Amino acid sequence: MVQQTDRPATRAVPVRKRRFRWRPRSTFGRHGLAVLVALVAVVLVLELTSPFRNSQLATMSYYAIAAAGLTVLTGLNGQISLGHGALMAVGAYTTGLLLGPEGDGALTLPLIMLIAAAVTALVGAVVGAAAARLHGPYLAGATLALAVAVPGLAIYFDHTLGGEQGLRIASPEVPGWFDATIYFLFAHETPSAKYLAYLGWGTLLLVLLLLANLMAGRVGRVWRAVRDDEVAAELAGIRLGQVRVLAFVVSAACAGLAGAVLGVVVRLAAPSGFTIVLSLSLLTAVVVGGLGSLTGALLGSALLVFLPPAVTNLGIGAGLDGTQAAQLAPFVYGVVLILVMLLAPTGAVGVLKKVSGRRRRTR
Amino acid sequence: MKARAPKVRNLCATLAAALLISACGAGGRPQEGGGTEPQVGVTATSVKVGAHFPLTGVAAPGYSEIPTGTKAYFDFVNAAGGVHGRQIEYVFRDDAYNPTQTSQVVNELVLQDQVFAITGGLGTPTHSAVLDYLNSEGVPDLFVSSGSLLWDQPQENPMTFGWQPDYEIEAKIIGQYVAQNFPQARVGLFLQDDDLGRDAEIGARRYLESQIVAAERYTPGNTDVAPQIAALQAAGADLVIGFNVPSYTALSQLQSLRLNYRPQWIYSNIGSDPALVGSLLARFSEGAVTDAGLLEGVLTTEYLPGVDNPDNPWMQLFQRVWDAHGGEGELTNYRVYGMAEAYTFVQALQAAGPNPTREGIVDAVERSGATFEGPWAAPFRYSAERHAGISGVQVTRITGGTTQNLTPVLVTDNGDAPITEATEEPAQPPADGIPDVQPVS
């Protein structure tokens, strides 16, 4: 503590502040600006990378949307959910039912995605109401039941939901105005994979903007208060049940949106796509990235998408046959998880903060 | 946060500049040129094809061996100079039998690996996730490893072709056999609750409607089949036809052993590989049952020669291929399946001519696919109107670790097409082991 006073960095802050007066003062404005910058970056990345990278980024976007929602629930509010894969299934199936197998549904895609989020939020409210009374392992157990039961429902109502084979979902056509805009800016066509990536990342940025504001505001403070010390929070007049249910609803809405994006990217909602493995993957993404940080959710999702194919290709490059290389990916993934738990319990973001904290103080 | 501001500003400026510069590049849209575009995945010396298989996860036992057989056969062809001077590069990727992953790996195959075609992609739920994608991208989707009728929709899915006999015709042939040979039997059906069970039930009921006393369905993933087996026993079924995957053959056998229920069992081809079922039985019973002895006397069907028949000339060829180009492990029926698919693909590529195109290979299979000869028991049903695979099977009995033919090869088609005996003589493998199909003009 004593040492900090003579560090030049702390003295430099007010000077810098004066230099950038154009920066928006409100939290919303700052987040909005960051999202705008990110939007430009996303456009450039998507336009400069190959269609395959685009499709990987589209995959990453739906993991990240769900992981961001889970971050709010687990990182901020302290509730563990093993059922977010099932909530994604709710979103994906809703999208599939409304969009139809030929894409000839009466509603537009954004509206369908909103409905998917709303339906999932409703499911989240029901689950959240039950979950608000549970803690730790009991909560994990209850949400685990959700993860097991929802794919079962899809098989039980197989005439509506397609059973084991699932519901085929039409991939949306690239809208004319969108194609024209991209063509005007970059002088090339927009293939379907790229449009889906735009759709996913557009949704993701919107979700991040909303969540960041929610987290920075009063609601976020209340969530953190409940997580850190519920007795103190209750004494301060916070109604624990309501707060927990709200966190679950917000988180579920994100999962629903993620499911909607997954549906159109994968073009299928099938029970085997929403097993407990998906829920666990989301949880590991959140933990590996750094619990409670939206950036961490992004990093964790990137790891989920980019690590397995990279490992497989390394394995093939090293002379393994296809089967051995494929078996290498889950192994390396497990090793990475163990290493993160042992060496960096605060996740990737925690490590980054520690590294940058040596150079400057963060708030 | 505050200290990051200058970086943000610099980034903004850079990005804005980049945006402006790229915007300058935009102009009027050029007309599409009709030049001779090189075909994706085809070079002067190679042609690249891809596939998705469950190499890890619950569906990996057995199924993960198929691509190793395919690869061994392609290597065999490559060693002999390839097809039209081109080496076949075969890339197969793991989807863990999860359709979400199938969609990702097929994206990777098509966009990153730039394959010319997909061949032998495995699984009904998995492959249906990429059906629309492959067809909208115009990627030939040849010889799907599944008996679903989904692959035979040339109007909707012009690039997709089935390969193995579909479940409906297999069930028709089994149904007729039972009606003729067990006319007094009270028949129970043990069905996987998806296309496999549904298509099969349609086929079986065509001949057995009056004999069926129970139809029990199981949900894949739920390993408890006690209620279904008990219901079959309670209904008094003394002959049970199972349309299920191998692990459920093992589960149903163990469960009926437990209930002391001994009907005559008939399993469809995909559920009856004795080697795999034997190893699954050993695993599920934790060693109490050590081999496929439980399958003694069980009836099934065949459309390819098996490893239990080493004197078959096709098996001698495939053994030779496996010894020369296989990896670790023995030749298995799954590897034979993979080799037979590879043999078909080589024929399709030969038929597509010296300058294969994606449309060309589809056209070639439609025009000459019905005449392809190979280890399969009955001809393919390919034409411009049909993309259905092998047209028949023969009924066999598993006995003493091998199989004994009960009928000649029976050929039929979907719907009310009659069942007839195959008229063609079984094909003999070419001396060099490589098919010789003439290009379709």
mmCIF file of C-alpha atoms in Angstrom, chain A residues 120-363:
data_model
loop_
_atom_site.group_PDB
_atom_site.id
_atom_site.type_symbol
_atom_site.label_atom_id
_atom_site.label_comp_id
_atom_site.label_asym_id
_atom_site.label_seq_id
_atom_site.Cartn_x
_atom_site.Cartn_y
_atom_site.Cartn_z
ATOM 1 C CA THR A 120 -37.066 -19.141 -22.869
ATOM 2 C CA ALA A 121 -37.247 -16.296 -20.355
ATOM 3 C CA LEU A 122 -40.655 -17.609 -19.361
ATOM 4 C CA VAL A 123 -39.212 -21.093 -18.850
ATOM 5 C CA GLY A 124 -36.363 -19.424 -16.970
ATOM 6 C CA ALA A 125 -38.864 -17.673 -14.678
ATOM 7 C CA VAL A 126 -40.457 -20.993 -13.765
ATOM 8 C CA VAL A 127 -37.112 -22.693 -13.209
ATOM 9 C CA GLY A 128 -35.771 -19.617 -11.442
ATOM 10 C CA ALA A 129 -38.709 -19.581 -9.049
ATOM 11 C CA ALA A 130 -37.888 -23.131 -8.057
ATOM 12 C CA ALA A 131 -34.163 -22.441 -8.064
ATOM 13 C CA ALA A 132 -34.481 -19.403 -5.796
ATOM 14 C CA ARG A 133 -35.205 -21.764 -2.923
ATOM 15 C CA LEU A 134 -32.202 -23.950 -3.600
ATOM 16 C CA HIS A 135 -28.491 -23.578 -3.031
ATOM 17 C CA GLY A 136 -25.237 -25.033 -4.276
ATOM 18 C CA PRO A 137 -25.459 -28.740 -5.082
ATOM 19 C CA TYR A 138 -29.276 -28.776 -4.792
ATOM 20 C CA LEU A 139 -29.536 -26.045 -7.390
ATOM 21 C CA ALA A 140 -27.042 -27.834 -9.603
ATOM 22 C CA GLY A 141 -29.151 -30.977 -9.256
ATOM 23 C CA ALA A 142 -32.393 -29.208 -10.147
ATOM 24 C CA THR A 143 -30.916 -27.593 -13.247
ATOM 25 C CA LEU A 144 -29.272 -30.884 -14.164
ATOM 26 C CA ALA A 145 -32.764 -32.387 -14.210
ATOM 27 C CA LEU A 146 -33.720 -29.692 -16.706
ATOM 28 C CA ALA A 147 -30.769 -30.624 -18.917
ATOM 29 C CA VAL A 148 -31.825 -34.264 -18.881
ATOM 30 C CA ALA A 149 -35.563 -33.715 -19.240
ATOM 31 C CA VAL A 150 -35.795 -31.180 -22.069
ATOM 32 C CA PRO A 151 -34.160 -33.332 -24.781
ATOM 33 C CA GLY A 152 -36.474 -36.121 -23.591
ATOM 34 C CA LEU A 153 -39.486 -33.883 -24.248
ATOM 35 C CA ALA A 154 -38.322 -33.415 -27.831
ATOM 36 C CA ILE A 155 -38.318 -37.175 -28.270
ATOM 37 C CA TYR A 156 -41.672 -37.652 -26.536
ATOM 38 C CA PHE A 157 -43.480 -35.117 -28.739
ATOM 39 C CA ASP A 158 -41.798 -36.420 -31.826
ATOM 40 C CA HIS A 159 -44.598 -35.531 -34.242
ATOM 41 C CA THR A 160 -44.224 -31.842 -33.458
ATOM 42 C CA LEU A 161 -40.567 -31.716 -32.506
ATOM 43 C CA GLY A 162 -39.079 -34.290 -34.867
ATOM 44 C CA GLY A 163 -37.985 -36.848 -32.268
ATOM 45 C CA GLU A 164 -34.429 -38.069 -32.276
ATOM 46 C CA GLN A 165 -33.793 -36.710 -35.757
ATOM 47 C CA GLY A 166 -34.806 -33.252 -34.717
ATOM 48 C CA LEU A 167 -36.394 -30.310 -36.395
ATOM 49 C CA ARG A 168 -34.802 -29.089 -39.597
ATOM 50 C CA ILE A 169 -34.490 -25.305 -39.652
ATOM 51 C CA ALA A 170 -34.195 -23.340 -42.855
ATOM 52 C CA SER A 171 -31.148 -21.153 -43.029
ATOM 53 C CA PRO A 172 -32.289 -17.554 -43.546
ATOM 54 C CA GLU A 173 -31.750 -15.958 -46.934
ATOM 55 C CA VAL A 174 -29.319 -13.071 -46.999
ATOM 56 C CA PRO A 175 -31.559 -9.972 -47.106
ATOM 57 C CA GLY A 176 -31.155 -7.843 -50.231
ATOM 58 C CA TRP A 177 -30.323 -4.644 -48.382
ATOM 59 C CA PHE A 178 -27.664 -6.405 -46.346
ATOM 60 C CA ASP A 179 -26.003 -7.937 -49.372
ATOM 61 C CA ALA A 180 -26.110 -4.549 -51.109
ATOM 62 C CA THR A 181 -24.535 -2.745 -48.140
ATOM 63 C CA ILE A 182 -21.699 -5.236 -47.843
ATOM 64 C CA TYR A 183 -21.192 -5.055 -51.575
ATOM 65 C CA PHE A 184 -21.045 -1.275 -51.481
ATOM 66 C CA LEU A 185 -18.448 -1.331 -48.702
ATOM 67 C CA PHE A 186 -16.255 -4.247 -49.708
ATOM 68 C CA ALA A 187 -17.137 -5.077 -53.298
ATOM 69 C CA HIS A 188 -17.968 -8.728 -52.750
ATOM 70 C CA GLU A 189 -20.998 -10.916 -52.225
ATOM 71 C CA THR A 190 -22.191 -12.152 -48.839
ATOM 72 C CA PRO A 191 -22.253 -15.932 -48.677
ATOM 73 C CA SER A 192 -24.633 -17.595 -46.271
ATOM 74 C CA ALA A 193 -21.886 -18.483 -43.751
ATOM 75 C CA LYS A 194 -20.837 -14.855 -43.501
ATOM 76 C CA TYR A 195 -24.376 -13.594 -43.083
ATOM 77 C CA LEU A 196 -24.931 -16.058 -40.236
ATOM 78 C CA ALA A 197 -21.749 -14.822 -38.588
ATOM 79 C CA TYR A 198 -23.008 -11.240 -38.863
ATOM 80 C CA LEU A 199 -26.333 -12.285 -37.426
ATOM 81 C CA GLY A 200 -24.658 -14.070 -34.508
ATOM 82 C CA TRP A 201 -22.185 -11.330 -33.727
ATOM 83 C CA GLY A 202 -24.782 -8.573 -34.102
ATOM 84 C CA THR A 203 -26.917 -10.389 -31.548
ATOM 85 C CA LEU A 204 -23.897 -11.005 -29.341
ATOM 86 C CA LEU A 205 -22.872 -7.332 -29.289
ATOM 87 C CA LEU A 206 -26.411 -6.278 -28.475
ATOM 88 C CA VAL A 207 -26.547 -8.804 -25.640
ATOM 89 C CA LEU A 208 -23.154 -7.680 -24.325
ATOM 90 C CA LEU A 209 -24.244 -4.030 -24.391
ATOM 91 C CA LEU A 210 -27.409 -4.760 -22.454
ATOM 92 C CA LEU A 211 -25.698 -7.061 -19.958
ATOM 93 C CA ALA A 212 -22.798 -4.664 -19.384
ATOM 94 C CA ASN A 213 -25.240 -1.900 -18.513
ATOM 95 C CA LEU A 214 -27.263 -4.152 -16.303
ATOM 96 C CA MET A 215 -24.109 -5.281 -14.504
ATOM 97 C CA ALA A 216 -22.791 -1.767 -14.023
ATOM 98 C CA GLY A 217 -26.061 -0.455 -12.649
ATOM 99 C CA ARG A 218 -28.160 -0.941 -9.582
ATOM 100 C CA VAL A 219 -29.365 -4.386 -10.598
ATOM 101 C CA GLY A 220 -25.810 -5.632 -10.957
ATOM 102 C CA ARG A 221 -24.862 -4.274 -7.564
ATOM 103 C CA VAL A 222 -27.820 -6.032 -5.993
ATOM 104 C CA TRP A 223 -26.904 -9.286 -7.720
ATOM 105 C CA ARG A 224 -23.352 -9.053 -6.429
ATOM 106 C CA ALA A 225 -24.580 -8.205 -2.952
ATOM 107 C CA VAL A 226 -26.730 -11.345 -2.916
ATOM 108 C CA ARG A 227 -23.843 -13.446 -4.173
ATOM 109 C CA ASP A 228 -21.328 -12.120 -1.674
ATOM 110 C CA ASP A 229 -23.394 -12.198 1.493
ATOM 111 C CA GLU A 230 -27.037 -12.997 1.345
ATOM 112 C CA VAL A 231 -27.690 -12.326 5.002
ATOM 113 C CA ALA A 232 -26.242 -8.843 4.690
ATOM 114 C CA ALA A 233 -28.171 -8.306 1.488
ATOM 115 C CA GLU A 234 -31.404 -9.352 3.124
ATOM 116 C CA LEU A 235 -30.740 -7.069 6.068
ATOM 117 C CA ALA A 236 -30.244 -4.260 3.578
ATOM 118 C CA GLY A 237 -33.789 -4.801 2.383
ATOM 119 C CA ILE A 238 -33.042 -6.833 -0.740
ATOM 120 C CA ARG A 239 -35.638 -9.499 -1.505
ATOM 121 C CA LEU A 240 -33.488 -12.482 -2.307
ATOM 122 C CA GLY A 241 -36.130 -14.482 -4.138
ATOM 123 C CA GLN A 242 -37.035 -11.732 -6.588
ATOM 124 C CA VAL A 243 -33.415 -10.921 -7.288
ATOM 125 C CA ARG A 244 -32.537 -14.552 -7.960
ATOM 126 C CA VAL A 245 -35.510 -15.095 -10.235
ATOM 127 C CA LEU A 246 -34.674 -11.937 -12.195
ATOM 128 C CA ALA A 247 -31.086 -13.135 -12.696
ATOM 129 C CA PHE A 248 -32.408 -16.467 -13.919
ATOM 130 C CA VAL A 249 -34.842 -14.798 -16.307
ATOM 131 C CA VAL A 250 -32.190 -12.537 -17.830
ATOM 132 C CA SER A 251 -29.796 -15.446 -18.134
ATOM 133 C CA ALA A 252 -32.455 -17.668 -19.685
ATOM 134 C CA ALA A 253 -33.390 -15.011 -22.234
ATOM 135 C CA CYS A 254 -29.745 -14.939 -23.338
ATOM 136 C CA ALA A 255 -29.698 -18.729 -23.582
ATOM 137 C CA GLY A 256 -32.879 -18.579 -25.663
ATOM 138 C CA LEU A 257 -31.326 -16.072 -28.049
ATOM 139 C CA ALA A 258 -28.220 -18.240 -28.242
ATOM 140 C CA GLY A 259 -30.412 -21.212 -29.065
ATOM 141 C CA ALA A 260 -32.119 -19.241 -31.827
ATOM 142 C CA VAL A 261 -28.753 -18.361 -33.359
ATOM 143 C CA LEU A 262 -27.608 -21.981 -32.961
ATOM 144 C CA GLY A 263 -30.743 -23.148 -34.732
ATOM 145 C CA VAL A 264 -30.198 -21.076 -37.854
ATOM 146 C CA VAL A 265 -26.419 -21.651 -37.901
ATOM 147 C CA VAL A 266 -26.638 -25.435 -37.453
ATOM 148 C CA ARG A 267 -29.941 -25.647 -39.411
ATOM 149 C CA LEU A 268 -31.181 -28.279 -37.016
ATOM 150 C CA ALA A 269 -32.549 -28.568 -33.496
ATOM 151 C CA ALA A 270 -32.014 -32.172 -32.374
ATOM 152 C CA PRO A 271 -31.947 -33.630 -28.847
ATOM 153 C CA SER A 272 -28.421 -34.980 -29.291
ATOM 154 C CA GLY A 273 -27.205 -31.412 -29.841
ATOM 155 C CA PHE A 274 -28.420 -30.312 -26.410
ATOM 156 C CA THR A 275 -27.080 -32.963 -24.086
ATOM 157 C CA ILE A 276 -25.613 -32.304 -20.661
ATOM 158 C CA VAL A 277 -22.278 -31.915 -22.460
ATOM 159 C CA LEU A 278 -23.446 -28.600 -23.911
ATOM 160 C CA SER A 279 -24.426 -27.287 -20.478
ATOM 161 C CA LEU A 280 -21.094 -28.372 -19.039
ATOM 162 C CA SER A 281 -19.216 -26.793 -21.954
ATOM 163 C CA LEU A 282 -20.918 -23.465 -21.263
ATOM 164 C CA LEU A 283 -20.028 -23.683 -17.610
ATOM 165 C CA THR A 284 -16.406 -24.494 -18.398
ATOM 166 C CA ALA A 285 -16.278 -21.622 -20.899
ATOM 167 C CA VAL A 286 -17.444 -19.242 -18.186
ATOM 168 C CA VAL A 287 -15.013 -20.611 -15.609
ATOM 169 C CA VAL A 288 -11.996 -20.879 -17.902
ATOM 170 C CA GLY A 289 -12.585 -17.403 -19.270
ATOM 171 C CA GLY A 290 -12.903 -15.886 -15.858
ATOM 172 C CA LEU A 291 -15.987 -16.111 -13.695
ATOM 173 C CA GLY A 292 -18.107 -12.988 -13.646
ATOM 174 C CA SER A 293 -16.535 -11.190 -16.566
ATOM 175 C CA LEU A 294 -18.187 -10.782 -19.966
ATOM 176 C CA THR A 295 -14.754 -10.689 -21.599
ATOM 177 C CA GLY A 296 -14.095 -13.998 -19.892
ATOM 178 C CA ALA A 297 -17.261 -15.448 -21.420
ATOM 179 C CA LEU A 298 -15.982 -14.375 -24.851
ATOM 180 C CA LEU A 299 -12.542 -15.908 -24.285
ATOM 181 C CA GLY A 300 -14.008 -19.139 -22.942
ATOM 182 C CA SER A 301 -16.316 -19.479 -25.950
ATOM 183 C CA ALA A 302 -13.408 -18.862 -28.303
ATOM 184 C CA LEU A 303 -11.562 -21.712 -26.598
ATOM 185 C CA LEU A 304 -14.570 -24.031 -27.029
ATOM 186 C CA VAL A 305 -14.714 -23.349 -30.759
ATOM 187 C CA PHE A 306 -11.113 -22.963 -31.818
ATOM 188 C CA LEU A 307 -9.230 -25.388 -29.575
ATOM 189 C CA PRO A 308 -10.636 -28.789 -30.681
ATOM 190 C CA PRO A 309 -10.077 -28.375 -34.452
ATOM 191 C CA ALA A 310 -6.668 -26.819 -33.821
ATOM 192 C CA VAL A 311 -5.634 -29.787 -31.668
ATOM 193 C CA THR A 312 -7.031 -32.270 -34.190
ATOM 194 C CA ASN A 313 -5.105 -30.638 -37.006
ATOM 195 C CA LEU A 314 -1.927 -30.531 -34.909
ATOM 196 C CA GLY A 315 -2.412 -34.215 -34.190
ATOM 197 C CA ILE A 316 -2.820 -35.041 -37.874
ATOM 198 C CA GLY A 317 0.199 -32.860 -38.641
ATOM 199 C CA ALA A 318 2.186 -34.832 -36.081
ATOM 200 C CA GLY A 319 1.393 -38.058 -37.924
ATOM 201 C CA LEU A 320 -1.535 -39.426 -35.920
ATOM 202 C CA ASP A 321 -4.352 -41.048 -37.865
ATOM 203 C CA GLY A 322 -7.784 -39.406 -37.963
ATOM 204 C CA THR A 323 -9.241 -41.373 -35.067
ATOM 205 C CA GLN A 324 -6.327 -40.802 -32.730
ATOM 206 C CA ALA A 325 -6.247 -37.103 -33.605
ATOM 207 C CA ALA A 326 -9.968 -36.838 -32.891
ATOM 208 C CA GLN A 327 -9.463 -38.491 -29.511
ATOM 209 C CA LEU A 328 -6.684 -36.034 -28.741
ATOM 210 C CA ALA A 329 -9.021 -33.023 -28.741
ATOM 211 C CA PRO A 330 -11.127 -33.932 -25.673
ATOM 212 C CA PHE A 331 -7.938 -34.991 -23.911
ATOM 213 C CA VAL A 332 -6.192 -31.666 -24.489
ATOM 214 C CA TYR A 333 -9.374 -29.845 -23.568
ATOM 215 C CA GLY A 334 -9.439 -31.683 -20.260
ATOM 216 C CA VAL A 335 -5.775 -30.935 -19.636
ATOM 217 C CA VAL A 336 -6.343 -27.243 -20.335
ATOM 218 C CA LEU A 337 -9.230 -27.234 -17.868
ATOM 219 C CA ILE A 338 -7.157 -28.871 -15.150
ATOM 220 C CA LEU A 339 -4.257 -26.499 -15.759
ATOM 221 C CA VAL A 340 -6.529 -23.471 -15.560
ATOM 222 C CA MET A 341 -8.038 -24.718 -12.304
ATOM 223 C CA LEU A 342 -4.621 -25.326 -10.803
ATOM 224 C CA LEU A 343 -2.631 -22.416 -12.125
ATOM 225 C CA ALA A 344 -5.190 -19.712 -12.819
ATOM 226 C CA PRO A 345 -8.264 -20.180 -10.666
ATOM 227 C CA THR A 346 -9.483 -16.729 -11.682
ATOM 228 C CA GLY A 347 -9.564 -17.750 -15.326
ATOM 229 C CA ALA A 348 -8.024 -16.137 -18.375
ATOM 230 C CA VAL A 349 -9.325 -12.688 -17.481
ATOM 231 C CA GLY A 350 -7.861 -13.007 -13.988
ATOM 232 C CA VAL A 351 -4.455 -13.760 -15.487
ATOM 233 C CA LEU A 352 -4.715 -10.836 -17.892
ATOM 234 C CA LYS A 353 -5.681 -8.527 -15.054
ATOM 235 C CA LYS A 354 -2.790 -9.722 -12.963
ATOM 236 C CA VAL A 355 -0.382 -9.146 -15.817
ATOM 237 C CA SER A 356 -1.702 -5.706 -16.673
ATOM 238 C CA GLY A 357 -2.063 -4.852 -12.972
ATOM 239 C CA ARG A 358 1.717 -4.870 -12.691
ATOM 240 C CA ARG A 359 1.861 -2.075 -15.213
ATOM 241 C CA ARG A 360 -1.074 0.013 -14.118
ATOM 242 C CA ARG A 361 -3.765 0.132 -11.535
ATOM 243 C CA THR A 362 -7.237 -0.723 -12.618
ATOM 244 C CA ARG A 363 -10.280 0.512 -10.885
#
